Tab-separated table of C-alpha atoms in Angstrom:
chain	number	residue	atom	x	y	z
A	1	UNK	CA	0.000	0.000	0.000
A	2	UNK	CA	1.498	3.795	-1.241
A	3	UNK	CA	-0.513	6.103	0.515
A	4	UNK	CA	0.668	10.499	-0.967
A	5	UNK	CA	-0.857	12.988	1.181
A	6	UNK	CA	-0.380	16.671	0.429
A	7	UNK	CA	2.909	16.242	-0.357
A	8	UNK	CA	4.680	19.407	-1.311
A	9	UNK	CA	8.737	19.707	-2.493
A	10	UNK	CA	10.464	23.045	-3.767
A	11	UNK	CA	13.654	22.827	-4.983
A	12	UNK	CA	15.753	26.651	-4.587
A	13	UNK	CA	18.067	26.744	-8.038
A	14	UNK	CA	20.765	29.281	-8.702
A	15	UNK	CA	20.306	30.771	-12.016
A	16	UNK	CA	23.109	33.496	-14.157
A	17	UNK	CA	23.804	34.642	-17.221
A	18	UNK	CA	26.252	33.662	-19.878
A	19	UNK	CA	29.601	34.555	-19.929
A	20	UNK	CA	32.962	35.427	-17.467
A	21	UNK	CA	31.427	38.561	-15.895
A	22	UNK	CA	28.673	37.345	-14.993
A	23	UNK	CA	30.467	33.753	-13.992
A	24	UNK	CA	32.877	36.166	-11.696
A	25	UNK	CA	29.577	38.084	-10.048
A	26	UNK	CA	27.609	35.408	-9.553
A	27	UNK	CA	30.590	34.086	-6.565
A	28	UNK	CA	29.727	37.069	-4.773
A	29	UNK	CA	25.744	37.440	-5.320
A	30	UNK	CA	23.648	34.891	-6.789
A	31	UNK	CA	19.935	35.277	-7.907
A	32	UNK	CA	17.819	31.793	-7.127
A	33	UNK	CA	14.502	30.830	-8.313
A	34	UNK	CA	11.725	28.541	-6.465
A	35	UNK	CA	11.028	25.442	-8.421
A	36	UNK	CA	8.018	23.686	-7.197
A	37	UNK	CA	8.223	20.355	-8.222
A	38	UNK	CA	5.316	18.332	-6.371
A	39	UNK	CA	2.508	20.675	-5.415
A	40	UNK	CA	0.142	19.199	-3.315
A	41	UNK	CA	0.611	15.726	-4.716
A	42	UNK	CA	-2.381	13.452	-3.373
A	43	UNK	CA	-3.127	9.492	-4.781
A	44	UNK	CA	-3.356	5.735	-3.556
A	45	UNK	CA	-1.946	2.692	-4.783
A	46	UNK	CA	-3.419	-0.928	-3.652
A	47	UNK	CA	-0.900	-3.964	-3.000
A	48	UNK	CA	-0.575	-5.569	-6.220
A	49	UNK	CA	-1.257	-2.955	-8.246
A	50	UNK	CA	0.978	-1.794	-11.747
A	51	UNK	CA	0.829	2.045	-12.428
A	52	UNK	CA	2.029	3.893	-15.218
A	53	UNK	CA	3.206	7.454	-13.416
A	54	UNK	CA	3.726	9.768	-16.576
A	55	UNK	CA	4.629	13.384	-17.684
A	56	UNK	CA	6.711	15.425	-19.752
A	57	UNK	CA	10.156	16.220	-18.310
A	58	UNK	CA	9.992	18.047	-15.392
A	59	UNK	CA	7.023	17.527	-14.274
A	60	UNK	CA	8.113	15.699	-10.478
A	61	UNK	CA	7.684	12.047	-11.614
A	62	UNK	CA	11.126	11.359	-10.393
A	63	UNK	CA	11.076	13.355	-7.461
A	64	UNK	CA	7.760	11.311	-6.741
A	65	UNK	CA	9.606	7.965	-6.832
A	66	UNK	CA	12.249	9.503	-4.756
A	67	UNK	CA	9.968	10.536	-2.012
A	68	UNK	CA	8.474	7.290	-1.831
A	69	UNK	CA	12.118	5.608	-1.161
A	70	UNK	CA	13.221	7.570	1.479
A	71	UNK	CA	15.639	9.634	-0.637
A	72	UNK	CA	13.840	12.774	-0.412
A	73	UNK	CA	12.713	14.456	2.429
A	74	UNK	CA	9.638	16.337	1.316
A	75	UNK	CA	8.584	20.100	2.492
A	76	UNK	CA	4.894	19.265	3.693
A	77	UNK	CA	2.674	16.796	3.830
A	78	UNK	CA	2.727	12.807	4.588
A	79	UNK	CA	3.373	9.131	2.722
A	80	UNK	CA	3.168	5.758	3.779
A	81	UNK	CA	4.944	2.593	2.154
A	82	UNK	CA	3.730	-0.330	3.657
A	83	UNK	CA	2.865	1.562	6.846
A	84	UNK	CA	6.783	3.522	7.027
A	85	UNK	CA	7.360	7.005	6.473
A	86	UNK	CA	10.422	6.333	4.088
A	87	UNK	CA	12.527	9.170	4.724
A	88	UNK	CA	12.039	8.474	8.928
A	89	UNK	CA	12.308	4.395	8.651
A	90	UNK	CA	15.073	4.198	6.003
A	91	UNK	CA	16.553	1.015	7.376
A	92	UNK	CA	13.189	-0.915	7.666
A	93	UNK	CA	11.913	0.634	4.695
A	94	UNK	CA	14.493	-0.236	2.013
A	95	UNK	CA	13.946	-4.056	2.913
A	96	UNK	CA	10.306	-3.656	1.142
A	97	UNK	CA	11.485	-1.748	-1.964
A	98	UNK	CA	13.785	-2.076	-5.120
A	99	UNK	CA	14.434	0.859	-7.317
A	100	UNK	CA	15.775	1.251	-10.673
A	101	UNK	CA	16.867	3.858	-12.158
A	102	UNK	CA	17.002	3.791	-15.558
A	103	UNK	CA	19.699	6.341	-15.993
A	104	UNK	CA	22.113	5.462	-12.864
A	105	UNK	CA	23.337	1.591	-12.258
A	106	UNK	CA	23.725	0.016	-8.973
A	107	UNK	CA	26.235	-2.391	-10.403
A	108	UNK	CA	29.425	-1.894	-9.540
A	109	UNK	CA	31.278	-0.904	-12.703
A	110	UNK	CA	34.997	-2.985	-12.723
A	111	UNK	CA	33.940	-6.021	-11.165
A	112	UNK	CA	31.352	-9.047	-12.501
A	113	UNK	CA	27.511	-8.735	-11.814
A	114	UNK	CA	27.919	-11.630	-9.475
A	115	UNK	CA	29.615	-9.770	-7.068
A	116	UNK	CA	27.576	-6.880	-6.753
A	117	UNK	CA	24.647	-9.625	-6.282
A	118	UNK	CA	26.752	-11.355	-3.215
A	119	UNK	CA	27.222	-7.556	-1.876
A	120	UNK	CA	23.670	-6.611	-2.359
A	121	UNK	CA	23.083	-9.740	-0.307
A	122	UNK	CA	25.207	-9.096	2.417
A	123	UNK	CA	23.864	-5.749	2.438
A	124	UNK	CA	20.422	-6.748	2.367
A	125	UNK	CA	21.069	-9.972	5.258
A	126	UNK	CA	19.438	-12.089	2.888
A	127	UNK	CA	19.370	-15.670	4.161
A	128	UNK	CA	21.743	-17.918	2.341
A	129	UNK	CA	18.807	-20.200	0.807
A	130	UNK	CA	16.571	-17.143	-0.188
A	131	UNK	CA	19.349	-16.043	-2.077
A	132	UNK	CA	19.881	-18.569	-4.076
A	133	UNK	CA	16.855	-19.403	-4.997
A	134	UNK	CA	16.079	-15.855	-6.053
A	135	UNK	CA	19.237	-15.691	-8.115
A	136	UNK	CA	18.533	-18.789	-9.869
A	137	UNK	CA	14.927	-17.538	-10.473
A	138	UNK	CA	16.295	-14.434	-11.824
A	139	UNK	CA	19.074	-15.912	-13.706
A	140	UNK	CA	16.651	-17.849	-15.664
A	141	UNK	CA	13.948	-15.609	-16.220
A	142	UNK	CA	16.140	-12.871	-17.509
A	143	UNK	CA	18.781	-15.143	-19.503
A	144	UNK	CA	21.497	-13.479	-17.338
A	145	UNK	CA	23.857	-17.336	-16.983
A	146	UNK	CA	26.752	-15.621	-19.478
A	147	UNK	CA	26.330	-12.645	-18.105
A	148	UNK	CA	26.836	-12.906	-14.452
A	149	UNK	CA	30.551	-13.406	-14.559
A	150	UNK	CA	30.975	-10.742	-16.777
A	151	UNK	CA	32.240	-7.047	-15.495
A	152	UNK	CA	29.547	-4.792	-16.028
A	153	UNK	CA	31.698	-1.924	-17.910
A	154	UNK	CA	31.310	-4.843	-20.422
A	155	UNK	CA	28.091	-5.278	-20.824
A	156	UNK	CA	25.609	-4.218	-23.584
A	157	UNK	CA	23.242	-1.134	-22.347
A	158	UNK	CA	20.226	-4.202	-23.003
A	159	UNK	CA	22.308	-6.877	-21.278
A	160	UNK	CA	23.016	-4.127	-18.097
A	161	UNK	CA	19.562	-3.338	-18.015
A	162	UNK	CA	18.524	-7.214	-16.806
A	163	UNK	CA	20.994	-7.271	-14.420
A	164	UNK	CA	20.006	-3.885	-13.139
A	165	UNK	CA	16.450	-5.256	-12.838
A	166	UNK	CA	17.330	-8.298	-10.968
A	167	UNK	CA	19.537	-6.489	-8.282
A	168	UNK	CA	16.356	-4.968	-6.424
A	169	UNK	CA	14.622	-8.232	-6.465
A	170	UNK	CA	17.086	-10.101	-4.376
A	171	UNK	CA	15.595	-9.249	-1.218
A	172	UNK	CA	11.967	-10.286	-2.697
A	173	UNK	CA	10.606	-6.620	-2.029
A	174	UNK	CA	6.882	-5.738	-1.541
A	175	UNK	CA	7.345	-2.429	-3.874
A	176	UNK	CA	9.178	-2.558	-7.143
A	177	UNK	CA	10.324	1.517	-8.261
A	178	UNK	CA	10.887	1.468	-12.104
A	179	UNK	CA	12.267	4.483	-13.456
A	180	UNK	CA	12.633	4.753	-16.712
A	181	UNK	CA	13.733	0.846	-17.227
A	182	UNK	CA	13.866	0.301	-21.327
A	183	UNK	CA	15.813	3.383	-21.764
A	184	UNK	CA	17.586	2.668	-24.861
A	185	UNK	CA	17.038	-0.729	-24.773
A	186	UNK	CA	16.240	-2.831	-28.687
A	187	UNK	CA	13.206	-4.383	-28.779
A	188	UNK	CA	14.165	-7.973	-28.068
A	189	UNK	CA	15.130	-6.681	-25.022
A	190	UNK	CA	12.028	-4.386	-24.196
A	191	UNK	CA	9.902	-7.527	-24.799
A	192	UNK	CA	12.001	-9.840	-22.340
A	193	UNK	CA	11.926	-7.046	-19.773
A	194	UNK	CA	7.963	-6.136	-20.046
A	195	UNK	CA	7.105	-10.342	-19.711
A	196	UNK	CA	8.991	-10.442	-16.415
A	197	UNK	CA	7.614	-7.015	-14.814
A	198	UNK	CA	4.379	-8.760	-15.679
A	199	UNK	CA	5.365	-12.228	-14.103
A	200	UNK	CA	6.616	-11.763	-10.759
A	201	UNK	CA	3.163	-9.203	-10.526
A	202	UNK	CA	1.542	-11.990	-10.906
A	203	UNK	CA	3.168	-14.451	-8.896
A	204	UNK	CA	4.366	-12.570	-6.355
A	205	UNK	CA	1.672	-10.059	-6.053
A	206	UNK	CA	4.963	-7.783	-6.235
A	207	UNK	CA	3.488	-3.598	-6.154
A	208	UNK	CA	5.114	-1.727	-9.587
A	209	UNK	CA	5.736	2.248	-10.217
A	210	UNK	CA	6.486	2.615	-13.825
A	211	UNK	CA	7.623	5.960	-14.805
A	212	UNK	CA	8.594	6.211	-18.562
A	213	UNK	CA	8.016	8.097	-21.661
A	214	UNK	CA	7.888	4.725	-23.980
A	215	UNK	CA	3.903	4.158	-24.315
A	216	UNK	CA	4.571	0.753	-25.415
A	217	UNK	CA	5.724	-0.263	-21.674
A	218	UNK	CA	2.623	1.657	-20.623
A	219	UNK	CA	0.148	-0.425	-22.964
A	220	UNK	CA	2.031	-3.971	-22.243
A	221	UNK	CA	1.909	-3.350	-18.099
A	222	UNK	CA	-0.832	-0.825	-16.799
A	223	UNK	CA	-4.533	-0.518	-16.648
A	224	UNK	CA	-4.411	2.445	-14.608
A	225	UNK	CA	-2.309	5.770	-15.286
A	226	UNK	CA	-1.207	8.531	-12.915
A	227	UNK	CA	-0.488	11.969	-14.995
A	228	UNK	CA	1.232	14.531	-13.697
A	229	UNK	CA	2.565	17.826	-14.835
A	230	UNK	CA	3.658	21.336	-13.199
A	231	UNK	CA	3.941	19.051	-9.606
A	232	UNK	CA	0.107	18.769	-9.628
A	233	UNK	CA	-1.254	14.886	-10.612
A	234	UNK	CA	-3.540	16.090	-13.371
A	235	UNK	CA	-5.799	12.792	-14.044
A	236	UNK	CA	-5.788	9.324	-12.659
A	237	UNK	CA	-7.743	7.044	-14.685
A	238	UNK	CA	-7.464	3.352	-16.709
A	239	UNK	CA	-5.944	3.565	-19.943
A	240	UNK	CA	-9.181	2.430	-21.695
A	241	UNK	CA	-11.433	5.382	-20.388
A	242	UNK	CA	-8.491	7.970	-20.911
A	243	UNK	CA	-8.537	6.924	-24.726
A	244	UNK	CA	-12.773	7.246	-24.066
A	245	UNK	CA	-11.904	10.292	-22.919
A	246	UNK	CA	-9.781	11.654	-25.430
A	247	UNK	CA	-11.681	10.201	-28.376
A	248	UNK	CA	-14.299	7.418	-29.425
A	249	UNK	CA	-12.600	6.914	-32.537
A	250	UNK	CA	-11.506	3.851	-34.068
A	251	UNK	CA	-9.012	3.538	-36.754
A	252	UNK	CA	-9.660	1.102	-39.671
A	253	UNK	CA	-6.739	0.069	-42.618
A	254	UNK	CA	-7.938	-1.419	-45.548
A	255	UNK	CA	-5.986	-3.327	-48.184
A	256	UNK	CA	-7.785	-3.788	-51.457
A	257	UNK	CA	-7.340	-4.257	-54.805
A	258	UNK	CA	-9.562	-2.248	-58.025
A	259	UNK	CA	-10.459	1.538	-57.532
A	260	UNK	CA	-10.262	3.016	-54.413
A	261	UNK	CA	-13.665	3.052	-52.219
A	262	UNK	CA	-15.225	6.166	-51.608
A	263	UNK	CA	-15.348	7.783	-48.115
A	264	UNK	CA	-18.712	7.444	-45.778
A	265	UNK	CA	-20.475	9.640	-43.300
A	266	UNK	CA	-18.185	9.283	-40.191
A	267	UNK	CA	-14.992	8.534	-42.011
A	268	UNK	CA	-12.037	10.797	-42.004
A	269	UNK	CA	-9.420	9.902	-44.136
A	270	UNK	CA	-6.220	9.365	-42.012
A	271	UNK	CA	-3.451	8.190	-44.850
A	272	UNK	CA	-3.917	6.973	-48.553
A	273	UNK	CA	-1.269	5.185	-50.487
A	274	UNK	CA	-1.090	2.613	-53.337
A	275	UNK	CA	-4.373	0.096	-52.761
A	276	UNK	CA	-4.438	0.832	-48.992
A	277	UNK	CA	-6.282	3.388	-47.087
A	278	UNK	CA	-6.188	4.290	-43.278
A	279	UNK	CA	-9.236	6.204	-42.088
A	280	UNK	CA	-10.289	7.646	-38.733
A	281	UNK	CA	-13.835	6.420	-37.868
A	282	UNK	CA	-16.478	7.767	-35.471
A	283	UNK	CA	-18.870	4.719	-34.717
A	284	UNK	CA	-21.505	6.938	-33.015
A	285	UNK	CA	-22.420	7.997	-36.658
A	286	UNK	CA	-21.247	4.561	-38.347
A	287	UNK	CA	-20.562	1.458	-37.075
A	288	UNK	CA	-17.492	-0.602	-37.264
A	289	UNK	CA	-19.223	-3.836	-39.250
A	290	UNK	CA	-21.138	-0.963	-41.540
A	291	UNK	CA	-17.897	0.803	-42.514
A	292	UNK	CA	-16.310	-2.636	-43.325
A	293	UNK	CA	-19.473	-3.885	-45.439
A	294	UNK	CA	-19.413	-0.041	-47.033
A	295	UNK	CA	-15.773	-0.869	-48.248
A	296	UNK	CA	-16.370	-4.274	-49.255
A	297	UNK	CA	-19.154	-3.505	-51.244
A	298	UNK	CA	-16.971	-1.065	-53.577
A	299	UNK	CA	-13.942	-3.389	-54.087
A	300	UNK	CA	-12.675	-6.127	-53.094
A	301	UNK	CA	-10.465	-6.396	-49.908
A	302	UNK	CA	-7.360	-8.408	-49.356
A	303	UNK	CA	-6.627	-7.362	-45.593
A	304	UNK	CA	-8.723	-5.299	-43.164
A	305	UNK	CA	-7.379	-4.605	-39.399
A	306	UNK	CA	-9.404	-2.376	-36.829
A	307	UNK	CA	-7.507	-0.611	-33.489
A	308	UNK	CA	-8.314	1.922	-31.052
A	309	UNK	CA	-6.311	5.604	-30.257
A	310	UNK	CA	-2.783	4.302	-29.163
A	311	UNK	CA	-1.595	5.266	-25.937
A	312	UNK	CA	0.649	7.456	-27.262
A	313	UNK	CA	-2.049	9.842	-29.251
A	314	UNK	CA	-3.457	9.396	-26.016
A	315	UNK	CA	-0.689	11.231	-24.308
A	316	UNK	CA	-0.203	13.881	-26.723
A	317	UNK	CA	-3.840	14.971	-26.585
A	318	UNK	CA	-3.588	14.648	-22.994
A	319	UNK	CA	-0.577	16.898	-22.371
A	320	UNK	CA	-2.092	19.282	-25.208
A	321	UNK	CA	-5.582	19.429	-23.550
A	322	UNK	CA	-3.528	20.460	-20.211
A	323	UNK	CA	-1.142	22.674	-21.659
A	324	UNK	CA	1.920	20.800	-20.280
């Protein structure tokens, strides 16, 4: 359970002009400006539950996470993690969580992964047997057998990434923190990654903050999506009644073959290239099976596939409607 209550944090930044003279004044008198970055920041999160936490850069998404560890004090207000107040019960606290950060490693750089496991262990006072078992879980589920004896300064940023995801779980934590975790990852890689957030949520029943600006993870992971912008959470919803929300329409590619069918009532006409046509389709004027039977009825179709908004339209309109 991730209980935020009123939580406020202000960051004071010094700010100068370019250039020596300014460089030279600014040692003696420095102007600073107030950055707000959570403003009254309120929400709940259930055990068990995966949230997306997104926002442009900026907004306090990583400040959020770093509240919730213990890393941050904040100005005002009051969260719980598990029942701890993570910046008073550090030392109790950090046995619940992992974090990643998708942008700093905990691995340490010159020597292989499998030692920073064994110190993260000894760190952690993780029994001998849970240990082991964990690694081996971890080993297989992320393919990480070649990779554990292997310094991490030699590692791919893909191959780093798994091992930086396994470190937190050692310690079988209550809370996972996921910051940014396919940064730069390939595909392959985002795939493997996504399938085991998803398993040890299900097995474990293991509590997951994703913050990240690929929509993909977002779509593969979450039903329900915190958005936040100028330190203020702007909508909490599930992903299906945000795209409701942003638009009913559904988006229909046809492949055909012949002349090209004309348009309907309800139909907007998305993308047209050589015998295939994308078009944007409002079913409270038309519906779905009359638009199909409309096309099929003018030429004959070889391939005909129907989606919804993707999450990322979804987040575009959403920032644009809030002006973030």
């Amino acid at each position: 359970m991730i209980e935020f209550q009123n939580i406020c944090k202000t960051y004071r930044v010094a700010k100068r002009q370019a250039g020596f003279g300014n460089a030279v004044k600014s040692l003696f008198s420095r102007e600073y400006e107030t950055v707000r970055a959570l403003d009254d920041v309120n929400f709940y999160i259930a055990d068990g539950d995966i949230i997306g936490y997104i926002g442009p850069n900026g907004a306090g998404k990583s400040t959020t996470v770093k509240v919730m560890c213990g890393i941050l004090t904040p100005d005002s207000g009051t969260c719980l993690v598990n029942g701890k107040i993570p910046w008073k019960e550090r030392a109790s606290h950090v046995k619940d969580i992992g974090v990643v950060f998708g942008q700093r490693s905990q691995l340490w750089w010159d020597v292989p992964v499998i030692d920073s496991f064994e110190l993260l262990r000894d760190m952690y006072k993780i029994e001998e047997k849970a240990y082991r078992r964990n690694l081996e879980e971890l080993t297989r589920l992320l393919e990480l057998t070649e990779l554990l004896k292997t310094p991490a300064r030699n590692l791919s940023l893909g191959q780093r990434m798994r091992c930086e995801i396994a470190a937190p779980l050692l310690h079988d934590p209550k809370v996972l923190f996921l910051d940014e975790p396919t940064i730069g990852l390939d595909a392959v890689s985002k795939i493997a990654v996504r399938k085991f957030i998803r398993k040890i949520n299900e097995e474990k029943g293991t509590t997951v903050v994703l913050t990240t600006h690929d929509m993909m993870d977002i779509e593969a992971l979450t039903e329900r999506i915190l958005l936040i912008g100028h330190g203020r959470i702007l909508l909490d919803g599930n992903l299906e009644e945000l795209k409701q929300h942003v638009s009913r329409e559904k988006k229909i590619t046809v492949k055909y073959t012949g002349a090209a069918p004309a348009l309907s009532a309800g139909m907007k006409l998305r993308e047209s290239k050589e015998n295939q046509l994308t078009v944007s389709l409002d079913p409270r004027v038309l519906p779905v099976s009359a638009a199909i039977a409309a096309f099929a009825a003018q030429t004959e179709l070889l391939d005909v596939s129907v989606t919804d908004i993707s999450a990322e339209e979804v987040v575009a309109a959403l920032y644009k409607e809030y002006r973030i």
